[in-house]
Amino acid sequence: MRRLLVSALLLLQAVASASAADQQVMETNTDETPTTNLNPATETDVVQGAQQWAPYQSGWELVQEAMAEFRKIKTPSHRKSKKQGGLLGTLFQYAAKALPSLRVSAPSPPQPEHASPVISGPLLEGVKLLQQSADQNNTDAIYLLAQLNFFGNYSHPRNFKTAFDHYYRLASYGNSSAQYMVGLMYSTGVGDAVERDQAKALLYHTFAADAGHTRSEMTVAARHLSGIGVPKSCETASKYYKRVADKAMLWFRSGPPGGMAITPEAHRLSDDVGGVYGEGASVVSSGINALKVSPSSDAYAAIDDVIEYLDLMSQKGDFKASFNLGRLYYEGQRGLERNVDLARRYFAAVTTMYWRSKDGRAVDQPKPQLEKYASKAAGYIGRMWLRGEGVRQDFKLARGWFERGIKHGDAQSQWGLGYMNLHGLGMPKNVSKATELFKASADQDFSLSHVALGTLHLDQGTPDDLKIANSYFEAAARWANIEAQYYLAEMIHHGVGRDKTCGLAMAYYKNVAEKAEPLVSSWAEANQAYEDGDYELAFLDYLMAAEQGYEKAQNNVAFMLDPTQSRLPLPSWLRRQPPKPSLLQNSALALIFWTRSAIQSNIDSLVKMGDYYLYGIGTEPALDKAAQCYTGASEYFQSAQALYNLGWMHENGVGLTQDFHLAKRYYDQALETNEEAYLPVTLSLLKLRVRSAWNTFTHGRINSIQDEPSPRKDWSLSEWIANFLQEDNIYYEDDGYGGFYDDGTITGSDSEPLGDTFDDVDGVIESLIILGLVGAIIFLMYYRARRQQAHRLAEENAARQGQRGGVVGAGVPQHQPAQAQAQGQGGLFPQPGGPDFGQWAAGAAVGH
């Protein structure tokens, strides 16, 4: 009877936890259940260090009555639409906020400065019952009271100091869940319940982790990885991440064939608005990360708009739209819950277009590409029957759909039928047939088949098989397959087929642990609370995930606490928004999580760190640290904002040497990194040039802007020709139409582009043609000159012969033949100033 009562109590707790849709779920894993053992020696219901249920606890009837009172409370279950209102809707919202409200009401009575909210009704009765049970040392009552005061379940007012007292009391009994919460509060100082103490936080998290608390294991691993309150230790971080990864894989494999279905929920809130600095100014939305799409693209469309459009096209008979809708509903995503019933309906709509419902034969004249999409849809339907998703599990029907898909080469169908042959599901085991199907599917780069083949080769254990298994796992890991990453982590950690590398093994274990979000994190609750407008509850859930080492959660916590995130400062009379609650006003905590996010290679977070040190937000101003943060973020020109800030610091001499020339250089680099920074950079350069000119005019001590002298050198003929050909190539390569037309690159049998080789050959041919033309021109000029000289000599000889025949015996000067001979041997070209130079330059025709 007692065992039956305890089971009923557990069932009531689970039902009450699930009924609170928008409230914090009271998270107690099987290995993290509050300790409830009887200890007669101390007359309490808890034995320190024990982790199992006692037959009963004093006050359990009161806990049951309290849960019955809580079930009477109606909790709102609304979900905001993700559909954006557009430009007009946004303008209307701002206008509505700007207009004064015309409500007439009397002034509210004065409230005491520290008045606590008053609770009543079933909530009050339930709290009283829990308090009575807690007075009898009932651990469930203590834990529930702590949860009510920390998360504000059932609209209970939050009181972090009271919550800490309850958690601390329960932690002293050895309860791992309470130890985790105490460590969380010591680490963050949330709600000013206690002062931040990283040493105590690590102590309590270590106690909870050694007791098997999953979230504390991740927290301890993250602290040893980043060196938070403890020296960095790859071995310790890998040890704790491996514990969580082992649990994650047990949970993943406990699901239907193929593993648990995981819908990723982790994301950055700042990405929804283009980054922490806004669209175009943040690293995630500028430069190479900018979305360069046409105005008609769906890159910025909300998921509701996409679903609506695809559904309209599906109703018109578009089989591609039906297939894409089926995939969206089957796989799910953040903001779109999985709906296998709708997915199967859309997939069936595609298959019925290709296969007749009566006999299953294909239609006579299918539409183009319908065969391909129908086979893929058959693979998904077969997978649903194999896994029992939305339908009863039926291996016979799954086999039939897989065989349909295999006829047209569907990779998923090949994997599904191979899986059934490997494990003997609805058919005798046939490993060779399974291997054949897996290879056919793996040839199409299907990740699940890669994992299956890798596992088969890993079981063989030979060195060659281990190499093949490693290659298959790496191929699947490219698609973020959780099982492949776990196998790689195990192989590297144990040195099986791979060299032991602590850092790489730890990274794979970390990825596996963080992918099991439903098991180890509060991402889903945090996102739901944020969409419902309960920002304080969302903040607390993000805070828990951030402590576990999720970089995106760390960024979210800092973003929600950031006091300078407004991208368009407006006057107070126009911003009719309520002030932030006190829980979200903690700049020092924001700096902590900007730092932790930056440690995990978030460039925008590193720039934010520089801003906080520059302006003294959450800390004392530290200009040298600000310069270090900006310099780190500007390496390899990653952040235009950081480059601009370095230019500003050099221009004004804030934290760096005042140097107008260096300031201009950083401004120019910021514009090269992000073209959208044209306006601020141009205005800053204009002001900088004015200041530099005045500094030069007044002979100031600041280094003014100087034109970079271009070095000159005397080129040889070969260098001149080489530079001429290089400039010619640049001219022809930069045609100005590269972004509009396809370059028509030709590839060879090895799929490598051949365009560069052809360009080189064309350049050589052009050079040879030019040299040939120059040689031909020189030869023609030489030939013409020789003909002209021969003609002149012939005329002179004829004249001399005539003179000799007309005047016999006349005296002829002896030096004239010598002069003519000298003139005939004057060289290739007439000398300037000579009698024949003008005629040669005029290009007189031969024989005139």
GROMACS .gro file of N, CA, C and O in nm, residues 693-729:
model
  148
  693ALA      N    1   4.474   6.854  -4.172
  693ALA     CA    2   4.519   6.976  -4.241
  693ALA      C    3   4.549   7.087  -4.141
  693ALA      O    4   4.649   7.160  -4.153
  694TRP      N    5   4.464   7.103  -4.042
  694TRP     CA    6   4.488   7.206  -3.940
  694TRP      C    7   4.613   7.174  -3.860
  694TRP      O    8   4.690   7.265  -3.824
  695ASN      N    9   4.635   7.045  -3.831
  695ASN     CA   10   4.755   7.005  -3.759
  695ASN      C   11   4.880   7.036  -3.840
  695ASN      O   12   4.981   7.083  -3.786
  696THR      N   13   4.875   7.012  -3.971
  696THR     CA   14   4.989   7.044  -4.057
  696THR      C   15   5.011   7.194  -4.066
  696THR      O   16   5.126   7.243  -4.064
  697PHE      N   17   4.902   7.269  -4.077
  697PHE     CA   18   4.912   7.415  -4.089
  697PHE      C   19   4.970   7.478  -3.964
  697PHE      O   20   5.047   7.573  -3.970
  698THR      N   21   4.934   7.425  -3.847
  698THR     CA   22   4.982   7.480  -3.720
  698THR      C   23   5.108   7.412  -3.669
  698THR      O   24   5.150   7.437  -3.556
  699HIS      N   25   5.166   7.324  -3.752
  699HIS     CA   26   5.287   7.251  -3.714
  699HIS      C   27   5.267   7.174  -3.582
  699HIS      O   28   5.348   7.181  -3.490
  700GLY      N   29   5.155   7.102  -3.575
  700GLY     CA   30   5.127   7.022  -3.456
  700GLY      C   31   5.218   6.901  -3.445
  700GLY      O   32   5.290   6.863  -3.539
  701ARG      N   33   5.214   6.839  -3.330
  701ARG     CA   34   5.302   6.726  -3.303
  701ARG      C   35   5.242   6.593  -3.346
  701ARG      O   36   5.308   6.490  -3.339
  702ILE      N   37   5.116   6.595  -3.390
  702ILE     CA   38   5.050   6.470  -3.429
  702ILE      C   39   5.093   6.434  -3.571
  702ILE      O   40   5.109   6.522  -3.656
  703ASN      N   41   5.110   6.307  -3.593
  703ASN     CA   42   5.146   6.259  -3.727
  703ASN      C   43   5.028   6.277  -3.821
  703ASN      O   44   4.925   6.210  -3.806
  704SER      N   45   5.042   6.366  -3.919
  704SER     CA   46   4.932   6.395  -4.010
  704SER      C   47   4.924   6.290  -4.119
  704SER      O   48   5.010   6.204  -4.135
  705ILE      N   49   4.816   6.302  -4.196
  705ILE     CA   50   4.796   6.210  -4.308
  705ILE      C   51   4.901   6.237  -4.415
  705ILE      O   52   4.923   6.352  -4.454
  706GLN      N   53   4.964   6.134  -4.461
  706GLN     CA   54   5.068   6.147  -4.563
  706GLN      C   55   5.036   6.055  -4.679
  706GLN      O   56   4.986   5.943  -4.659
  707ASP      N   57   5.066   6.106  -4.798
  707ASP     CA   58   5.049   6.023  -4.916
  707ASP      C   59   5.161   5.920  -4.921
  707ASP      O   60   5.278   5.953  -4.904
  708GLU      N   61   5.124   5.801  -4.943
  708GLU     CA   62   5.223   5.694  -4.948
  708GLU      C   63   5.302   5.706  -5.078
  708GLU      O   64   5.245   5.694  -5.187
  709PRO      N   65   5.434   5.737  -5.073
  709PRO     CA   66   5.512   5.751  -5.197
  709PRO      C   67   5.525   5.618  -5.268
  709PRO      O   68   5.551   5.515  -5.206
  710SER      N   69   5.505   5.623  -5.398
  710SER     CA   70   5.519   5.501  -5.478
  710SER      C   71   5.663   5.490  -5.525
  710SER      O   72   5.717   5.583  -5.586
  711PRO      N   73   5.735   5.386  -5.497
  711PRO     CA   74   5.876   5.373  -5.537
  711PRO      C   75   5.889   5.364  -5.689
  711PRO      O   76   5.812   5.297  -5.756
  712ARG      N   77   5.986   5.440  -5.741
  712ARG     CA   78   6.013   5.437  -5.884
  712ARG      C   79   6.146   5.365  -5.909
  712ARG      O   80   6.239   5.376  -5.833
  713LYS      N   81   6.153   5.300  -6.022
  713LYS     CA   82   6.275   5.231  -6.059
  713LYS      C   83   6.283   5.226  -6.212
  713LYS      O   84   6.181   5.232  -6.282
  714ASP      N   85   6.404   5.214  -6.258
  714ASP     CA   86   6.426   5.203  -6.402
  714ASP      C   87   6.406   5.058  -6.443
  714ASP      O   88   6.475   4.968  -6.393
  715TRP      N   89   6.311   5.037  -6.534
  715TRP     CA   90   6.280   4.901  -6.578
  715TRP      C   91   6.367   4.865  -6.699
  715TRP      O   92   6.391   4.947  -6.789
  716SER      N   93   6.408   4.743  -6.701
  716SER     CA   94   6.474   4.690  -6.820
  716SER      C   95   6.368   4.654  -6.924
  716SER      O   96   6.248   4.658  -6.897
  717LEU      N   97   6.412   4.620  -7.043
  717LEU     CA   98   6.318   4.587  -7.150
  717LEU      C   99   6.233   4.466  -7.113
  717LEU      O  100   6.111   4.465  -7.134
  718SER      N  101   6.293   4.363  -7.053
  718SER     CA  102   6.216   4.244  -7.016
  718SER      C  103   6.115   4.275  -6.907
  718SER      O  104   6.001   4.228  -6.910
  719GLU      N  105   6.154   4.359  -6.810
  719GLU     CA  106   6.059   4.397  -6.704
  719GLU      C  107   5.946   4.482  -6.761
  719GLU      O  108   5.830   4.470  -6.720
  720TRP      N  109   5.979   4.569  -6.857
  720TRP     CA  110   5.875   4.653  -6.916
  720TRP      C  111   5.774   4.567  -6.991
  720TRP      O  112   5.652   4.587  -6.980
  721ILE      N  113   5.822   4.469  -7.067
  721ILE     CA  114   5.731   4.381  -7.140
  721ILE      C  115   5.647   4.298  -7.043
  721ILE      O  116   5.526   4.280  -7.062
  722ALA      N  117   5.709   4.249  -6.935
  722ALA     CA  118   5.634   4.169  -6.838
  722ALA      C  119   5.525   4.251  -6.772
  722ALA      O  120   5.410   4.204  -6.757
  723ASN      N  121   5.552   4.375  -6.731
  723ASN     CA  122   5.451   4.460  -6.671
  723ASN      C  123   5.343   4.498  -6.771
  723ASN      O  124   5.225   4.508  -6.736
  724PHE      N  125   5.383   4.518  -6.895
  724PHE     CA  126   5.284   4.550  -6.999
  724PHE      C  127   5.185   4.435  -7.017
  724PHE      O  128   5.063   4.455  -7.023
  725LEU      N  129   5.239   4.313  -7.023
  725LEU     CA  130   5.151   4.197  -7.038
  725LEU      C  131   5.065   4.176  -6.915
  725LEU      O  132   4.948   4.138  -6.925
  726GLN      N  133   5.119   4.202  -6.796
  726GLN     CA  134   5.042   4.188  -6.673
  726GLN      C  135   4.927   4.286  -6.669
  726GLN      O  136   4.812   4.251  -6.637
  727GLU      N  137   4.951   4.412  -6.703
  727GLU     CA  138   4.844   4.511  -6.706
  727GLU      C  139   4.741   4.476  -6.812
  727GLU      O  140   4.622   4.497  -6.795
  728ASP      N  141   4.786   4.418  -6.924
  728ASP     CA  142   4.693   4.379  -7.028
  728ASP      C  143   4.600   4.269  -6.980
  728ASP      O  144   4.480   4.271  -7.005
  729ASN      N  145   4.655   4.174  -6.902
  729ASN     CA  146   4.570   4.067  -6.847
  729ASN      C  147   4.470   4.122  -6.749
  729ASN      O  148   4.354   4.082  -6.747
   0.00000   0.00000   0.00000
